[in-house]
Short mmCIF file of C-alpha atoms in Angstrom, two decimals:
data_model
loop_
_atom_site.label_atom_id
_atom_site.label_comp_id
_atom_site.label_asym_id
_atom_site.label_seq_id
_atom_site.Cartn_x
_atom_site.Cartn_y
_atom_site.Cartn_z
CA UNK W 1 -111.22 116.53 -100.41
CA UNK W 2 -108.05 117.67 -102.24
CA UNK W 3 -105.81 114.91 -103.53
CA UNK W 4 -102.00 114.98 -103.32
CA UNK W 5 -100.45 115.42 -106.81
CA UNK W 6 -98.51 112.43 -108.15
CA UNK W 7 -94.82 112.87 -109.02
CA UNK W 8 -94.17 112.15 -112.71
CA UNK W 9 -90.43 111.48 -112.36
CA UNK W 10 -87.94 110.70 -109.59
CA UNK W 11 -86.82 113.74 -107.62
CA UNK W 12 -83.07 114.52 -107.94
CA UNK W 13 -80.93 114.51 -104.82
CA UNK W 14 -81.17 118.25 -104.14
CA UNK W 15 -79.88 119.96 -101.04
CA UNK W 16 -82.46 122.06 -99.11
CA UNK W 17 -80.93 125.21 -100.67
CA UNK W 18 -81.25 123.81 -104.21
CA UNK W 19 -84.78 122.45 -103.92
CA UNK W 20 -87.33 124.38 -106.07
CA UNK W 21 -89.76 126.61 -104.20
CA UNK W 22 -92.67 125.14 -106.18
CA UNK W 23 -93.12 122.26 -108.63
CA UNK W 24 -92.51 123.59 -112.12
CA UNK W 25 -89.87 126.09 -110.96
CA UNK W 26 -86.22 125.30 -111.73
CA UNK W 27 -83.86 124.23 -108.96
CA UNK W 28 -81.65 126.90 -107.37
CA UNK W 29 -78.26 125.57 -108.42
CA UNK W 30 -75.03 127.44 -107.45
CA UNK W 31 -73.55 128.21 -110.89
CA UNK W 32 -70.05 129.55 -111.57
CA UNK W 33 -69.86 133.27 -112.43
CA UNK W 34 -69.46 132.84 -116.25
CA UNK W 35 -72.56 130.64 -116.40
CA UNK W 36 -74.48 133.12 -114.23
CA UNK W 37 -73.67 135.87 -116.73
CA UNK W 38 -74.85 133.64 -119.59
CA UNK W 39 -78.12 132.92 -117.78
CA UNK W 40 -78.60 136.63 -117.10
CA UNK W 41 -77.99 137.60 -120.74
CA UNK W 42 -80.35 134.90 -122.05
CA UNK W 43 -83.01 135.89 -119.52
CA UNK W 44 -82.69 139.56 -120.45
CA UNK W 45 -82.93 138.77 -124.18
CA UNK W 46 -85.97 136.52 -123.73
CA UNK W 47 -87.71 138.95 -121.36
CA UNK W 48 -87.41 141.84 -123.82
CA UNK W 49 -88.20 139.67 -126.88
CA UNK W 50 -91.39 138.41 -125.24
CA UNK W 51 -92.86 141.93 -125.12
CA UNK W 52 -91.12 143.32 -128.21
CA UNK W 53 -93.51 141.57 -130.60
CA UNK W 54 -96.50 143.45 -129.16
CA UNK W 55 -94.41 146.63 -129.09
CA UNK W 56 -93.84 146.47 -132.83
CA UNK W 57 -97.59 146.39 -133.45
CA UNK W 58 -98.24 149.27 -131.06
CA UNK W 59 -95.51 151.39 -132.67
CA UNK W 60 -96.51 150.66 -136.27
CA UNK W 61 -100.30 150.23 -136.04
CA UNK W 62 -101.23 153.19 -138.32
CA UNK W 63 -98.88 151.92 -141.01
CA UNK W 64 -100.22 148.37 -140.65
CA UNK W 65 -103.76 149.71 -141.08
CA UNK W 66 -102.66 151.32 -144.32
CA UNK W 67 -100.88 148.18 -145.50
CA UNK W 68 -104.03 146.05 -145.14
CA UNK W 69 -106.52 148.86 -145.92
CA UNK W 70 -108.18 148.46 -142.52
CA UNK W 71 -110.65 150.68 -140.72
CA UNK W 72 -109.57 151.95 -137.26
CA UNK W 73 -111.89 149.38 -135.66
CA UNK W 74 -110.29 146.52 -137.61
CA UNK W 75 -106.82 147.83 -136.86
CA UNK W 76 -107.55 147.89 -133.11
CA UNK W 77 -108.32 144.16 -133.23
CA UNK W 78 -104.67 143.35 -134.01
CA UNK W 79 -103.18 144.42 -130.64
CA UNK W 80 -106.39 143.22 -128.91
CA UNK W 81 -105.79 139.71 -130.30
CA UNK W 82 -102.41 139.66 -128.54
CA UNK W 83 -103.95 140.60 -125.17
CA UNK W 84 -106.77 138.03 -125.53
CA UNK W 85 -104.34 135.18 -126.17
CA UNK W 86 -101.94 136.34 -123.45
CA UNK W 87 -104.62 136.28 -120.74
CA UNK W 88 -105.94 132.90 -121.93
CA UNK W 89 -102.44 131.41 -121.99
CA UNK W 90 -101.95 132.26 -118.33
CA UNK W 91 -105.04 130.20 -117.43
CA UNK W 92 -103.15 126.99 -118.28
CA UNK W 93 -99.50 128.10 -118.10
CA UNK W 94 -98.85 127.43 -114.42
CA UNK W 95 -100.23 123.90 -114.45
CA UNK W 96 -98.59 123.16 -117.81
CA UNK W 97 -95.28 124.23 -116.29
CA UNK W 98 -95.81 121.93 -113.31
CA UNK W 99 -96.82 118.89 -115.35
CA UNK W 100 -94.78 119.15 -118.56
CA UNK W 101 -92.04 121.64 -117.71
CA UNK W 102 -91.77 125.28 -118.72
CA UNK W 103 -89.11 124.65 -121.36
CA UNK W 104 -91.23 122.14 -123.31
CA UNK W 105 -94.24 124.48 -123.23
CA UNK W 106 -92.05 127.38 -124.43
CA UNK W 107 -90.33 125.38 -127.17
CA UNK W 108 -93.64 124.17 -128.62
CA UNK W 109 -94.99 127.73 -128.54
CA UNK W 110 -91.86 129.15 -130.18
CA UNK W 111 -91.86 126.54 -132.94
CA UNK W 112 -95.53 127.28 -133.67
CA UNK W 113 -94.85 131.04 -133.65
CA UNK W 114 -91.90 130.60 -136.04
CA UNK W 115 -94.04 128.51 -138.39
CA UNK W 116 -96.83 131.12 -138.46
CA UNK W 117 -94.35 133.98 -138.98
CA UNK W 118 -92.75 132.16 -141.92
CA UNK W 119 -96.22 131.63 -143.36
CA UNK W 120 -97.08 135.30 -142.83
CA UNK W 121 -94.03 136.41 -144.81
CA UNK W 122 -95.64 134.79 -147.85
CA UNK W 123 -99.32 135.37 -147.03
CA UNK W 124 -100.11 139.06 -146.49
CA UNK W 125 -103.66 139.58 -145.27
CA UNK W 126 -105.57 140.78 -142.24
CA UNK W 127 -106.64 137.33 -141.02
CA UNK W 128 -103.07 136.03 -141.07
CA UNK W 129 -101.95 139.13 -139.16
CA UNK W 130 -104.57 138.34 -136.48
CA UNK W 131 -103.41 134.72 -136.28
CA UNK W 132 -99.79 135.85 -135.83
CA UNK W 133 -100.80 138.16 -132.96
CA UNK W 134 -102.85 135.40 -131.29
CA UNK W 135 -99.90 132.99 -131.40
CA UNK W 136 -97.56 135.80 -130.29
CA UNK W 137 -99.75 136.56 -127.26
CA UNK W 138 -99.95 132.85 -126.43
CA UNK W 139 -96.13 132.49 -126.58
CA UNK W 140 -95.44 135.71 -124.66
CA UNK W 141 -96.79 134.26 -121.38
CA UNK W 142 -94.32 131.34 -121.13
CA UNK W 143 -91.53 133.57 -122.46
CA UNK W 144 -92.14 136.03 -119.62
CA UNK W 145 -91.79 133.23 -117.06
CA UNK W 146 -88.82 131.78 -118.91
CA UNK W 147 -86.99 135.12 -118.95
CA UNK W 148 -87.72 135.56 -115.24
CA UNK W 149 -86.31 132.13 -114.33
CA UNK W 150 -83.19 132.56 -116.46
CA UNK W 151 -82.43 135.91 -114.80
CA UNK W 152 -83.08 134.46 -111.33
CA UNK W 153 -80.49 131.71 -112.03
CA UNK W 154 -77.85 134.48 -111.97
CA UNK W 155 -78.66 135.21 -108.30
CA UNK W 156 -78.23 133.35 -105.05
CA UNK W 157 -81.40 132.03 -103.46
CA UNK W 158 -81.52 134.83 -100.88
CA UNK W 159 -81.38 137.37 -103.72
CA UNK W 160 -84.10 135.80 -105.88
CA UNK W 161 -86.32 138.79 -105.09
CA UNK W 162 -83.81 141.12 -106.76
CA UNK W 163 -83.75 138.87 -109.80
CA UNK W 164 -87.56 138.88 -109.88
CA UNK W 165 -87.61 142.68 -109.80
CA UNK W 166 -85.06 142.92 -112.63
CA UNK W 167 -86.88 140.37 -114.80
CA UNK W 168 -90.29 142.01 -114.48
CA UNK W 169 -88.87 145.51 -114.91
CA UNK W 170 -86.96 144.64 -118.08
CA UNK W 171 -90.10 143.08 -119.55
CA UNK W 172 -91.54 146.60 -119.62
CA UNK W 173 -88.92 147.59 -122.22
CA UNK W 174 -90.65 145.90 -125.16
CA UNK W 175 -92.80 148.86 -126.25
CA UNK W 176 -90.14 151.63 -125.87
CA UNK W 177 -87.49 149.52 -127.62
CA UNK W 178 -89.94 148.81 -130.47
CA UNK W 179 -90.57 152.54 -130.93
CA UNK W 180 -86.84 153.27 -130.86
CA UNK W 181 -85.79 150.73 -133.49
CA UNK W 182 -88.91 150.64 -135.70
CA UNK W 183 -88.01 153.68 -137.86
CA UNK W 184 -84.71 151.98 -138.74
CA UNK W 185 -86.07 148.54 -139.66
CA UNK W 186 -89.57 149.22 -141.05
CA UNK W 187 -89.82 150.11 -144.70
CA UNK W 188 -93.28 151.17 -145.87
CA UNK W 189 -92.67 149.47 -149.21
CA UNK W 190 -91.31 146.23 -147.73
CA UNK W 191 -93.24 144.99 -144.69
CA UNK W 192 -91.47 141.62 -144.70
CA UNK W 193 -88.56 143.30 -142.86
CA UNK W 194 -90.69 143.65 -139.69
CA UNK W 195 -91.83 140.03 -139.75
CA UNK W 196 -88.32 138.82 -140.63
CA UNK W 197 -86.94 140.69 -137.62
CA UNK W 198 -89.59 139.09 -135.38
CA UNK W 199 -88.73 135.71 -136.89
CA UNK W 200 -85.05 136.28 -136.09
CA UNK W 201 -85.87 137.10 -132.47
CA UNK W 202 -87.99 133.94 -132.11
CA UNK W 203 -85.22 131.79 -133.65
CA UNK W 204 -82.64 133.31 -131.28
CA UNK W 205 -84.90 132.63 -128.27
CA UNK W 206 -85.43 129.02 -129.39
CA UNK W 207 -81.67 128.50 -129.93
CA UNK W 208 -80.86 129.90 -126.47
CA UNK W 209 -83.51 127.82 -124.71
CA UNK W 210 -82.33 124.62 -126.40
CA UNK W 211 -78.59 125.35 -125.94
CA UNK W 212 -78.55 126.53 -122.31
CA UNK W 213 -81.21 124.72 -120.36
CA UNK W 214 -82.69 125.64 -117.01
CA UNK W 215 -82.01 123.25 -114.11
CA UNK W 216 -84.51 120.47 -113.62
CA UNK W 217 -87.65 120.82 -111.59
CA UNK W 218 -90.22 118.58 -109.98
CA UNK W 219 -92.95 117.54 -112.38
CA UNK W 220 -96.29 116.59 -110.89
CA UNK W 221 -99.64 115.49 -112.30
CA UNK W 222 -101.97 118.44 -111.81
CA UNK W 223 -104.22 118.74 -114.86
CA UNK W 224 -107.82 117.61 -114.64
CA UNK W 225 -110.42 117.39 -117.39
CA UNK W 226 -112.46 120.08 -115.65
CA UNK W 227 -109.57 122.54 -116.10
CA UNK W 228 -110.13 122.58 -119.85
CA UNK W 229 -113.86 123.12 -119.41
CA UNK W 230 -113.06 126.15 -117.25
CA UNK W 231 -110.65 127.35 -119.95
CA UNK W 232 -113.36 127.00 -122.61
CA UNK W 233 -115.63 129.23 -120.52
CA UNK W 234 -113.18 131.89 -119.31
CA UNK W 235 -110.99 132.30 -122.41
CA UNK W 236 -113.80 133.45 -124.76
CA UNK W 237 -115.24 135.53 -121.90
CA UNK W 238 -111.95 137.41 -121.50
CA UNK W 239 -111.66 137.72 -125.28
CA UNK W 240 -115.10 139.30 -125.61
CA UNK W 241 -114.30 141.85 -122.88
CA UNK W 242 -111.05 142.73 -124.69
CA UNK W 243 -112.98 143.28 -127.93
CA UNK W 244 -115.56 145.50 -126.22
CA UNK W 245 -112.89 147.62 -124.49
CA UNK W 246 -110.94 148.18 -127.71
CA UNK W 247 -113.93 148.71 -130.01
CA UNK W 248 -116.13 150.80 -127.69
CA UNK W 249 -114.26 154.14 -127.99
CA UNK W 250 -113.86 153.69 -131.77
CA UNK W 251 -117.34 152.53 -132.83
CA UNK W 252 -118.84 154.37 -129.84
CA UNK W 253 -120.48 152.54 -127.00
CA UNK W 254 -124.15 153.18 -127.79
CA UNK W 255 -123.99 153.11 -131.58
CA UNK W 256 -123.37 149.40 -132.16
CA UNK W 257 -125.80 146.92 -130.60
CA UNK W 258 -123.38 144.01 -130.93
CA UNK W 259 -121.07 145.66 -128.38
CA UNK W 260 -123.79 145.28 -125.77
CA UNK W 261 -124.40 141.66 -126.69
CA UNK W 262 -120.65 140.95 -126.59
CA UNK W 263 -120.39 142.57 -123.15
CA UNK W 264 -123.30 140.50 -121.82
CA UNK W 265 -121.90 137.29 -123.31
CA UNK W 266 -118.40 138.00 -121.96
CA UNK W 267 -119.59 138.67 -118.41
CA UNK W 268 -121.95 135.68 -118.54
CA UNK W 269 -119.19 133.28 -119.57
CA UNK W 270 -116.88 134.58 -116.84
CA UNK W 271 -119.59 134.35 -114.17
CA UNK W 272 -120.52 130.80 -115.29
CA UNK W 273 -116.84 129.81 -115.33
CA UNK W 274 -116.15 131.20 -111.85
CA UNK W 275 -119.36 129.65 -110.50
CA UNK W 276 -118.30 126.28 -111.90
CA UNK W 277 -114.88 126.72 -110.25
CA UNK W 278 -116.51 127.66 -106.95
CA UNK W 279 -118.06 124.20 -106.57
CA UNK W 280 -115.10 122.12 -107.80
CA UNK W 281 -113.12 119.93 -105.39
CA UNK W 282 -109.75 120.91 -106.91
CA UNK W 283 -110.48 124.24 -108.62
CA UNK W 284 -108.19 125.92 -111.10
CA UNK W 285 -109.22 129.29 -109.65
CA UNK W 286 -110.02 129.50 -105.94
CA UNK W 287 -112.98 131.88 -105.90
CA UNK W 288 -113.32 131.97 -102.10
CA UNK W 289 -109.83 133.44 -101.85
CA UNK W 290 -110.55 135.93 -104.65
CA UNK W 291 -113.55 137.22 -102.70
CA UNK W 292 -111.60 137.82 -99.49
CA UNK W 293 -111.05 141.42 -98.37
CA UNK W 294 -107.26 141.08 -98.74
CA UNK W 295 -107.49 140.00 -102.37
CA UNK W 296 -110.18 142.54 -103.23
CA UNK W 297 -107.80 145.24 -101.98
CA UNK W 298 -105.01 143.73 -104.09
CA UNK W 299 -107.24 143.64 -107.20
CA UNK W 300 -108.26 147.28 -106.69
CA UNK W 301 -104.67 148.43 -106.17
CA UNK W 302 -103.25 146.40 -109.08
CA UNK W 303 -105.96 147.56 -111.50
CA UNK W 304 -105.76 151.20 -110.45
CA UNK W 305 -101.98 151.53 -110.63
CA UNK W 306 -102.01 150.02 -114.13
CA UNK W 307 -104.74 152.47 -115.15
CA UNK W 308 -102.56 155.31 -113.81
CA UNK W 309 -99.81 154.24 -116.20
CA UNK W 310 -102.14 155.38 -119.00
CA UNK W 311 -100.72 158.87 -118.36
CA UNK W 312 -97.88 157.68 -120.57
CA UNK W 313 -99.36 155.05 -122.89
CA UNK W 314 -102.45 157.11 -123.74
CA UNK W 315 -102.25 160.78 -122.73
CA UNK W 316 -98.68 161.80 -123.58
CA UNK W 317 -98.25 159.69 -126.71
CA UNK W 318 -101.67 160.35 -128.25
CA UNK W 319 -101.44 164.05 -127.49
CA UNK W 320 -98.19 164.26 -129.46
CA UNK W 321 -99.73 162.25 -132.30
CA UNK W 322 -102.69 164.64 -132.35
CA UNK W 323 -100.21 167.53 -132.65
CA UNK W 324 -98.74 165.90 -135.77
CA UNK W 325 -95.70 164.06 -134.38
CA UNK W 326 -94.50 161.08 -136.41
CA UNK W 327 -92.51 157.92 -135.51
CA UNK W 328 -89.11 159.54 -136.14
CA UNK W 329 -89.85 162.22 -133.56
CA UNK W 330 -90.64 159.62 -130.90
CA UNK W 331 -87.22 157.92 -130.94
CA UNK W 332 -85.54 160.14 -128.33
CA UNK W 333 -88.82 160.37 -126.41
CA UNK W 334 -88.89 156.60 -125.95
CA UNK W 335 -85.18 156.49 -125.20
CA UNK W 336 -85.95 158.67 -122.17
CA UNK W 337 -88.80 156.33 -121.19
CA UNK W 338 -86.55 153.26 -121.57
CA UNK W 339 -83.89 154.95 -119.42
CA UNK W 340 -86.56 155.66 -116.80
CA UNK W 341 -87.73 152.01 -116.80
CA UNK W 342 -84.16 150.70 -116.45
CA UNK W 343 -83.42 153.20 -113.67
CA UNK W 344 -86.61 152.33 -111.79
CA UNK W 345 -85.96 148.60 -112.16
CA UNK W 346 -82.39 148.83 -110.89
CA UNK W 347 -83.47 151.12 -108.03
CA UNK W 348 -86.16 148.68 -106.88
CA UNK W 349 -83.71 145.75 -107.11
CA UNK W 350 -80.99 147.55 -105.15
CA UNK W 351 -83.40 148.67 -102.42
CA UNK W 352 -85.16 145.29 -102.30
CA UNK W 353 -86.65 144.21 -99.01
CA UNK W 354 -89.95 142.42 -98.57
CA UNK W 355 -91.20 145.01 -96.11
CA UNK W 356 -90.37 147.81 -98.57
CA UNK W 357 -92.64 146.48 -101.33
CA UNK W 358 -95.57 148.67 -100.25
CA UNK W 359 -93.29 151.73 -100.07
CA UNK W 360 -92.18 151.08 -103.65
CA UNK W 361 -95.79 150.92 -104.79
CA UNK W 362 -96.69 154.16 -103.01
CA UNK W 363 -93.52 155.77 -104.40
CA UNK W 364 -94.58 154.82 -107.94
CA UNK W 365 -97.96 156.51 -107.39
CA UNK W 366 -96.20 159.68 -106.14
CA UNK W 367 -94.01 159.76 -109.26
CA UNK W 368 -97.07 159.46 -111.52
CA UNK W 369 -98.71 162.30 -109.60
CA UNK W 370 -95.63 164.51 -110.11
CA UNK W 371 -95.61 163.60 -113.83
CA UNK W 372 -99.28 164.62 -114.14
CA UNK W 373 -98.45 167.98 -112.52
CA UNK W 374 -95.56 168.51 -114.97
CA UNK W 375 -97.69 167.58 -118.00
CA UNK W 376 -100.78 169.57 -117.08
CA UNK W 377 -99.56 172.82 -118.68
CA UNK W 378 -100.13 171.69 -122.28
CA UNK W 379 -100.26 173.94 -125.33
CA UNK W 380 -100.35 173.21 -129.04
CA UNK W 381 -96.65 174.19 -129.18
CA UNK W 382 -95.58 171.32 -126.89
CA UNK W 383 -93.13 168.88 -128.49
CA UNK W 384 -91.66 165.52 -127.36
CA UNK W 385 -88.73 167.20 -125.58
CA UNK W 386 -91.19 168.99 -123.30
CA UNK W 387 -92.28 165.59 -121.95
CA UNK W 388 -88.82 164.21 -121.15
CA UNK W 389 -88.86 164.93 -117.40
CA UNK W 390 -92.39 163.70 -116.79
CA UNK W 391 -92.07 160.58 -118.92
CA UNK W 392 -88.76 159.65 -117.30
CA UNK W 393 -90.63 159.71 -113.97
CA UNK W 394 -93.49 157.57 -115.33
CA UNK W 395 -90.95 155.15 -116.82
CA UNK W 396 -89.17 155.03 -113.46
CA UNK W 397 -92.50 154.29 -111.76
CA UNK W 398 -93.26 151.56 -114.33
CA UNK W 399 -89.94 149.82 -113.64
CA UNK W 400 -90.33 150.27 -109.89
CA UNK W 401 -93.90 149.09 -109.26
CA UNK W 402 -94.27 145.82 -111.20
CA UNK W 403 -91.82 143.72 -109.16
CA UNK W 404 -93.14 144.73 -105.72
CA UNK W 405 -96.71 144.23 -106.94
CA UNK W 406 -96.00 140.66 -108.06
CA UNK W 407 -93.98 139.88 -104.93
CA UNK W 408 -96.74 141.16 -102.63
CA UNK W 409 -99.32 138.92 -104.31
CA UNK W 410 -97.01 135.89 -104.48
CA UNK W 411 -96.30 136.08 -100.75
CA UNK W 412 -100.04 136.11 -100.02
CA UNK W 413 -100.59 133.17 -102.38
CA UNK W 414 -97.74 131.10 -100.91
CA UNK W 415 -99.03 131.75 -97.39
CA UNK W 416 -102.27 130.05 -98.46
CA UNK W 417 -100.49 127.15 -100.19
CA UNK W 418 -99.16 126.17 -103.66
CA UNK W 419 -102.68 125.52 -104.98
CA UNK W 420 -103.39 129.26 -104.77
CA UNK W 421 -100.58 130.16 -107.19
CA UNK W 422 -102.64 129.41 -110.31
CA UNK W 423 -105.33 131.77 -109.06
CA UNK W 424 -102.78 134.48 -108.39
CA UNK W 425 -101.01 134.11 -111.77
CA UNK W 426 -104.34 134.46 -113.62
CA UNK W 427 -105.37 137.36 -111.38
CA UNK W 428 -102.08 139.22 -111.84
CA UNK W 429 -102.16 138.78 -115.62
CA UNK W 430 -105.81 139.84 -115.84
CA UNK W 431 -105.38 142.97 -113.69
CA UNK W 432 -102.39 144.16 -115.69
CA UNK W 433 -103.87 143.39 -119.12
CA UNK W 434 -107.37 144.65 -118.37
CA UNK W 435 -105.99 147.58 -116.38
CA UNK W 436 -104.17 148.79 -119.50
CA UNK W 437 -107.22 148.24 -121.70
CA UNK W 438 -109.62 149.89 -119.24
CA UNK W 439 -107.28 152.86 -118.83
CA UNK W 440 -106.93 153.47 -122.55
CA UNK W 441 -110.62 152.84 -123.22
CA UNK W 442 -111.84 155.09 -120.40
CA UNK W 443 -109.48 157.97 -121.14
CA UNK W 444 -110.10 157.71 -124.88
CA UNK W 445 -113.85 157.99 -124.29
CA UNK W 446 -113.41 160.84 -121.82
CA UNK W 447 -111.05 162.70 -124.18
CA UNK W 448 -113.46 162.46 -127.12
CA UNK W 449 -116.38 163.74 -125.05
CA UNK W 450 -114.34 166.64 -123.69
CA UNK W 451 -113.03 167.48 -127.21
CA UNK W 452 -116.59 167.75 -128.53
CA UNK W 453 -117.65 169.91 -125.59
CA UNK W 454 -114.68 172.23 -125.96
CA UNK W 455 -115.18 172.48 -129.75
CA UNK W 456 -118.77 173.66 -129.24
CA UNK W 457 -117.63 176.03 -126.51
CA UNK W 458 -114.85 177.57 -128.62
CA UNK W 459 -117.04 177.93 -131.71
CA UNK W 460 -119.77 179.61 -129.67
CA UNK W 461 -117.17 182.14 -128.53
CA UNK W 462 -116.14 182.90 -132.13
CA UNK W 463 -118.95 184.92 -133.78
CA UNK W 464 -118.23 185.75 -137.41
CA UNK W 465 -118.86 189.43 -136.66
CA UNK W 466 -115.88 189.50 -134.28
CA UNK W 467 -113.06 191.54 -135.91
CA UNK W 468 -110.42 189.07 -134.64
CA UNK W 469 -112.24 186.14 -136.24
CA UNK W 470 -112.69 188.07 -139.51
CA UNK W 471 -108.98 188.90 -139.51
CA UNK W 472 -108.03 185.26 -138.92
CA UNK W 473 -110.33 184.08 -141.76
CA UNK W 474 -108.90 186.75 -144.05
CA UNK W 475 -105.39 185.51 -143.30
CA UNK W 476 -106.37 181.92 -144.07
CA UNK W 477 -108.17 183.06 -147.24
CA UNK W 478 -105.07 184.90 -148.39
CA UNK W 479 -102.97 181.77 -147.85
CA UNK W 480 -105.48 179.68 -149.81
CA UNK W 481 -105.30 182.21 -152.66
CA UNK W 482 -101.87 180.88 -153.58
CA UNK W 483 -103.46 177.66 -154.82
CA UNK W 484 -106.77 178.77 -156.38
CA UNK W 485 -108.42 181.82 -157.95
CA UNK W 486 -111.94 180.73 -156.98
CA UNK W 487 -113.12 182.99 -154.13
CA UNK W 488 -115.71 180.48 -152.87
CA UNK W 489 -113.02 177.80 -152.63
CA UNK W 490 -110.76 180.28 -150.81
CA UNK W 491 -113.57 181.01 -148.35
CA UNK W 492 -114.29 177.30 -147.76
CA UNK W 493 -110.60 176.54 -147.25
CA UNK W 494 -110.29 179.41 -144.79
CA UNK W 495 -113.25 178.09 -142.76
CA UNK W 496 -111.77 174.57 -142.82
CA UNK W 497 -108.44 175.92 -141.56
CA UNK W 498 -110.21 177.74 -138.74
CA UNK W 499 -112.12 174.58 -137.82
CA UNK W 500 -108.84 172.64 -137.73
CA UNK W 501 -107.39 175.17 -135.29
CA UNK W 502 -110.55 174.97 -133.16
CA UNK W 503 -110.34 171.15 -133.09
CA UNK W 504 -106.64 171.27 -132.22
CA UNK W 505 -107.18 173.65 -129.31
CA UNK W 506 -110.17 171.60 -128.13
CA UNK W 507 -107.95 168.51 -128.13
CA UNK W 508 -105.30 170.34 -126.11
CA UNK W 509 -107.87 171.23 -123.45
CA UNK W 510 -109.31 167.70 -123.50
CA UNK W 511 -105.91 166.08 -122.96
CA UNK W 512 -105.28 168.50 -120.09
CA UNK W 513 -108.52 167.22 -118.54
CA UNK W 514 -107.36 163.62 -119.03
CA UNK W 515 -104.07 164.35 -117.26
CA UNK W 516 -105.89 166.21 -114.47
CA UNK W 517 -108.30 163.29 -113.99
CA UNK W 518 -105.41 160.84 -113.88
CA UNK W 519 -103.78 163.06 -111.26
CA UNK W 520 -106.97 162.92 -109.17
CA UNK W 521 -106.95 159.11 -109.44
CA UNK W 522 -103.30 159.14 -108.30
CA UNK W 523 -104.16 161.28 -105.25
CA UNK W 524 -107.02 158.93 -104.30
CA UNK W 525 -104.81 155.83 -104.70
CA UNK W 526 -102.00 157.49 -102.69
CA UNK W 527 -104.35 158.31 -99.80
CA UNK W 528 -105.87 154.82 -99.93
CA UNK W 529 -102.42 153.18 -100.00
CA UNK W 530 -101.06 155.22 -97.07
CA UNK W 531 -104.22 154.55 -95.05
CA UNK W 532 -103.94 150.79 -95.64
CA UNK W 533 -100.25 150.77 -94.77
CA UNK W 534 -100.84 152.64 -91.50
CA UNK W 535 -103.89 150.50 -90.67
CA UNK W 536 -101.91 147.27 -91.19
CA UNK W 537 -99.13 148.60 -88.95
CA UNK W 538 -101.69 149.46 -86.29
CA UNK W 539 -103.25 145.99 -86.52
CA UNK W 540 -99.83 144.29 -86.22
CA UNK W 541 -98.92 146.47 -83.25
CA UNK W 542 -102.27 145.67 -81.59
CA UNK W 543 -101.76 141.93 -82.14
CA UNK W 544 -98.24 142.15 -80.70
CA UNK W 545 -99.51 143.93 -77.60
CA UNK W 546 -102.17 141.25 -77.10
CA UNK W 547 -99.54 138.51 -77.43
CA UNK W 548 -97.24 140.27 -74.96
CA UNK W 549 -100.05 140.85 -72.46
CA UNK W 550 -101.11 137.19 -72.60
#
């Protein structure tokens, strides 16, 4: 039998309009306009800063690998460490917010992050870099909630949904903003600039949180000892899955035995953790609700739409990198993406209505499908400016889908009761984090297989006796003759140049296949989404007719 949580402090004399929706959420106080603007600015700054730290790593990962002399597999662990910690943090965040207050949790995390960053400025090594990313991922979870609540304080209670949409949309700006500003702040010969900039952001966030506080909330006693046992099972399980998903395409899935053992261990820990939760009286994660048809549909939709976003994060960006584009050439490209995210976020906020949430989600899928159609006609001559239209659409979809997705799940959780919110927060975080990892891992694997197949196919169509091939090799040999007088070296260099062209063209075809496959996924999700929407309308209409007839 579930016990009623005990209040940890007297409840202020709130009006019904001011009372928090849930324990741990700030009260909905009517602030004057200047203070609303201050809350909005602080929320916007915190929301972007929370994701900017991970964005810096994503934008500068090749340079970081060079700085620490890392292999690609070791380098991939740095962003993976952020995701591991972020998912684990969400396991305890909601209850920590209810029992201790979100601001205290955030301040402790920020102070710890600042301490580690200061230490990292003086200690430059791979293990310290991993520790910084772990702490950064841990702090990013409360910062996301903190930014959301600060932004929502700028809105009236009836417009909280608009504030929610804006907060979640602006959180998507971390990676594009990092790509835009990185070339201007990162110096290859002085890496302390990057960490100093991160340190400055963390100090600013801490100063804002301490100076302008959120309204009070109800604090209740919700933690149980069993919660930490569940955390000790699920957190390493999630971490092992993150490692497998990031290392699999690099080390190759069937080449390293430890990947299989890690996958087995990760799934085992998660299954044991969820089984333990299933038989608890007051579970942290309500497994019976997770297994319902409604939530299984939500999990499928949330995972799939995040995988579709890989059209941008994997296909477009990595294709341009494969064609030789460097960080400086991505600045305008990511400005277009950032503009798309802002536009999509504002559009979803302005058109906000609870019943329109599903339409926003379906609209985001349609935009991704259009972007795939625009990007399908790839050639080796494509440059960032050729992607502007399609990536604006994907950015628009990214800003438009995240708010409605969260709102749809929150409504379902609140209908079941406040105890279901922890389950939903963990589920939402896991689907978005793992959806991104699964998308990148799957498409990376698929792209490498298709590149190998196309390379063999192209080479088989290039017999050395073909006059066109002989002419191409002769041209390359003539170019190599400028640097050496050795004919054998000229011949070898000419063959290498030809192989490079073959690999490049194979990659172009492979990335076209990736985009085409993503487009197929988008079509399937669109049909599935429309079918579910129409089916739900039919069911509601049928229920209404039965009520009227009775």
